[in-house]
């Protein structure tokens, strides 16, 4: 169960990384559209906006679908048993 939790957290962390990439591209698109002269002039503003939108959607898909991706990677979660079932002995008493 520990690996499943770490995998789900890793997928969500990857989603946050994609959101930071989307914010980075949106920042450069905003600076270029204001005409500041900053940024790569050979990359148009529309391309920056397209990448920002793509990264935003990928991050959203990963964050919302983290449970489904964990299920695809690890299958169904193990069944939880009650404490009484864990402590119950399955040994039969000796017959006389």
PDB file of C-alpha atoms in Angstrom:
ATOM      1  CA  UNK A   1       0.000   0.000   0.000  1.00  0.00           C
ATOM      2  CA  UNK A   2       2.929   2.283   0.567  1.00  0.00           C
ATOM      3  CA  UNK A   3       3.999   2.136  -3.100  1.00  0.00           C
ATOM      4  CA  UNK A   4       0.453   2.938  -4.256  1.00  0.00           C
ATOM      5  CA  UNK A   5       0.382   6.061  -2.110  1.00  0.00           C
ATOM      6  CA  UNK A   6       3.773   7.237  -3.317  1.00  0.00           C
ATOM      7  CA  UNK A   7       2.785   6.611  -6.932  1.00  0.00           C
ATOM      8  CA  UNK A   8      -0.409   8.657  -6.540  1.00  0.00           C
ATOM      9  CA  UNK A   9       1.508  11.465  -4.856  1.00  0.00           C
ATOM     10  CA  UNK A  10       4.089  11.368  -7.639  1.00  0.00           C
ATOM     11  CA  UNK A  11       1.407  11.686 -10.309  1.00  0.00           C
ATOM     12  CA  UNK A  12      -0.101  14.657  -8.496  1.00  0.00           C
ATOM     13  CA  UNK A  13       3.345  16.221  -8.122  1.00  0.00           C
ATOM     14  CA  UNK A  14       3.869  15.796 -11.852  1.00  0.00           C
ATOM     15  CA  UNK A  15       0.555  17.612 -12.391  1.00  0.00           C
ATOM     16  CA  UNK A  16       1.797  20.521 -10.290  1.00  0.00           C
ATOM     17  CA  UNK A  17       5.000  20.598 -12.356  1.00  0.00           C
ATOM     18  CA  UNK A  18       2.925  20.866 -15.541  1.00  0.00           C
ATOM     19  CA  UNK A  19       0.963  23.723 -13.973  1.00  0.00           C
ATOM     20  CA  UNK A  20       4.196  25.568 -13.220  1.00  0.00           C
ATOM     21  CA  UNK A  21       5.215  25.097 -16.858  1.00  0.00           C
ATOM     22  CA  UNK A  22       1.841  26.507 -17.923  1.00  0.00           C
ATOM     23  CA  UNK A  23       2.362  29.532 -15.681  1.00  0.00           C
ATOM     24  CA  UNK A  24       5.871  30.008 -17.110  1.00  0.00           C
ATOM     25  CA  UNK A  25       4.613  29.977 -20.700  1.00  0.00           C
ATOM     26  CA  UNK A  26       1.695  32.269 -19.843  1.00  0.00           C
ATOM     27  CA  UNK A  27       4.131  34.686 -18.190  1.00  0.00           C
ATOM     28  CA  UNK A  28       6.233  34.940 -21.352  1.00  0.00           C
ATOM     29  CA  UNK A  29       3.132  35.265 -23.508  1.00  0.00           C
ATOM     30  CA  UNK A  30       1.956  38.159 -21.359  1.00  0.00           C
ATOM     31  CA  UNK A  31       5.333  39.885 -21.491  1.00  0.00           C
ATOM     32  CA  UNK A  32       5.563  39.529 -25.265  1.00  0.00           C
ATOM     33  CA  UNK A  33       2.014  40.744 -25.814  1.00  0.00           C
ATOM     34  CA  UNK A  34       2.773  43.882 -23.819  1.00  0.00           C
ATOM     35  CA  UNK A  35       5.644  44.646 -26.205  1.00  0.00           C
ATOM     36  CA  UNK A  36       8.407  44.676 -23.597  1.00  0.00           C
ATOM     37  CA  UNK A  37      10.954  43.181 -25.974  1.00  0.00           C
ATOM     38  CA  UNK A  38      11.689  40.364 -23.552  1.00  0.00           C
ATOM     39  CA  UNK A  39      11.591  36.709 -24.495  1.00  0.00           C
ATOM     40  CA  UNK A  40      12.443  34.837 -27.639  1.00  0.00           C
ATOM     41  CA  UNK A  41      11.222  36.893 -30.595  1.00  0.00           C
ATOM     42  CA  UNK A  42      11.193  33.890 -32.934  1.00  0.00           C
ATOM     43  CA  UNK A  43       8.472  32.197 -30.836  1.00  0.00           C
ATOM     44  CA  UNK A  44       5.111  33.895 -31.421  1.00  0.00           C
ATOM     45  CA  UNK A  45       2.727  34.755 -28.616  1.00  0.00           C
ATOM     46  CA  UNK A  46       0.107  32.354 -29.979  1.00  0.00           C
ATOM     47  CA  UNK A  47       2.551  29.474 -29.613  1.00  0.00           C
ATOM     48  CA  UNK A  48       3.270  30.424 -25.996  1.00  0.00           C
ATOM     49  CA  UNK A  49      -0.458  30.523 -25.305  1.00  0.00           C
ATOM     50  CA  UNK A  50      -0.941  27.155 -27.019  1.00  0.00           C
ATOM     51  CA  UNK A  51       1.789  25.558 -24.892  1.00  0.00           C
ATOM     52  CA  UNK A  52       0.388  27.129 -21.727  1.00  0.00           C
ATOM     53  CA  UNK A  53      -3.057  25.713 -22.538  1.00  0.00           C
ATOM     54  CA  UNK A  54      -1.615  22.290 -23.329  1.00  0.00           C
ATOM     55  CA  UNK A  55       0.374  22.149 -20.082  1.00  0.00           C
ATOM     56  CA  UNK A  56      -2.658  23.299 -18.120  1.00  0.00           C
ATOM     57  CA  UNK A  57      -4.828  20.545 -19.595  1.00  0.00           C
ATOM     58  CA  UNK A  58      -2.197  17.837 -19.083  1.00  0.00           C
ATOM     59  CA  UNK A  59      -1.807  18.917 -15.449  1.00  0.00           C
ATOM     60  CA  UNK A  60      -5.550  18.865 -14.954  1.00  0.00           C
ATOM     61  CA  UNK A  61      -5.808  15.393 -16.503  1.00  0.00           C
ATOM     62  CA  UNK A  62      -3.026  14.058 -14.272  1.00  0.00           C
ATOM     63  CA  UNK A  63      -4.404  15.616 -11.103  1.00  0.00           C
ATOM     64  CA  UNK A  64      -7.982  14.461 -11.649  1.00  0.00           C
ATOM     65  CA  UNK A  65      -6.995  11.086 -13.072  1.00  0.00           C
ATOM     66  CA  UNK A  66      -4.373  10.197 -10.455  1.00  0.00           C
ATOM     67  CA  UNK A  67      -6.653   7.566  -8.940  1.00  0.00           C
ATOM     68  CA  UNK A  68      -7.339   5.968 -12.312  1.00  0.00           C
ATOM     69  CA  UNK A  69      -3.649   5.973 -13.230  1.00  0.00           C
ATOM     70  CA  UNK A  70      -2.798   4.371  -9.894  1.00  0.00           C
ATOM     71  CA  UNK A  71      -5.432   1.725 -10.556  1.00  0.00           C
ATOM     72  CA  UNK A  72      -3.943   1.070 -14.008  1.00  0.00           C
ATOM     73  CA  UNK A  73      -0.464   0.703 -12.541  1.00  0.00           C
ATOM     74  CA  UNK A  74      -1.290  -1.296  -9.386  1.00  0.00           C
ATOM     75  CA  UNK A  75      -4.744  -2.792  -9.916  1.00  0.00           C
ATOM     76  CA  UNK A  76      -7.411  -2.890  -7.233  1.00  0.00           C
ATOM     77  CA  UNK A  77      -6.513  -1.824  -3.713  1.00  0.00           C
ATOM     78  CA  UNK A  78      -5.955  -4.664  -1.251  1.00  0.00           C
ATOM     79  CA  UNK A  79      -8.974  -5.562   0.858  1.00  0.00           C
ATOM     80  CA  UNK A  80      -9.063  -4.225   4.386  1.00  0.00           C
ATOM     81  CA  UNK A  81      -9.806  -6.707   7.146  1.00  0.00           C
ATOM     82  CA  UNK A  82     -11.174  -5.930  10.559  1.00  0.00           C
ATOM     83  CA  UNK A  83      -9.080  -6.215  13.725  1.00  0.00           C
ATOM     84  CA  UNK A  84     -11.194  -9.138  14.951  1.00  0.00           C
ATOM     85  CA  UNK A  85     -10.488 -11.071  11.778  1.00  0.00           C
ATOM     86  CA  UNK A  86      -6.755 -10.346  12.055  1.00  0.00           C
ATOM     87  CA  UNK A  87      -6.582 -11.632  15.615  1.00  0.00           C
ATOM     88  CA  UNK A  88      -8.795 -14.694  15.123  1.00  0.00           C
ATOM     89  CA  UNK A  89      -6.957 -17.981  15.044  1.00  0.00           C
ATOM     90  CA  UNK A  90      -7.643 -20.361  12.188  1.00  0.00           C
ATOM     91  CA  UNK A  91      -6.217 -23.334  14.057  1.00  0.00           C
ATOM     92  CA  UNK A  92      -8.773 -25.961  14.963  1.00  0.00           C
ATOM     93  CA  UNK A  93      -8.753 -27.297  18.514  1.00  0.00           C
ATOM     94  CA  UNK A  94      -7.159 -30.750  18.794  1.00  0.00           C
ATOM     95  CA  UNK A  95      -9.563 -33.671  18.649  1.00  0.00           C
ATOM     96  CA  UNK A  96      -9.565 -36.272  21.367  1.00  0.00           C
TER      97      UNK A  96
END
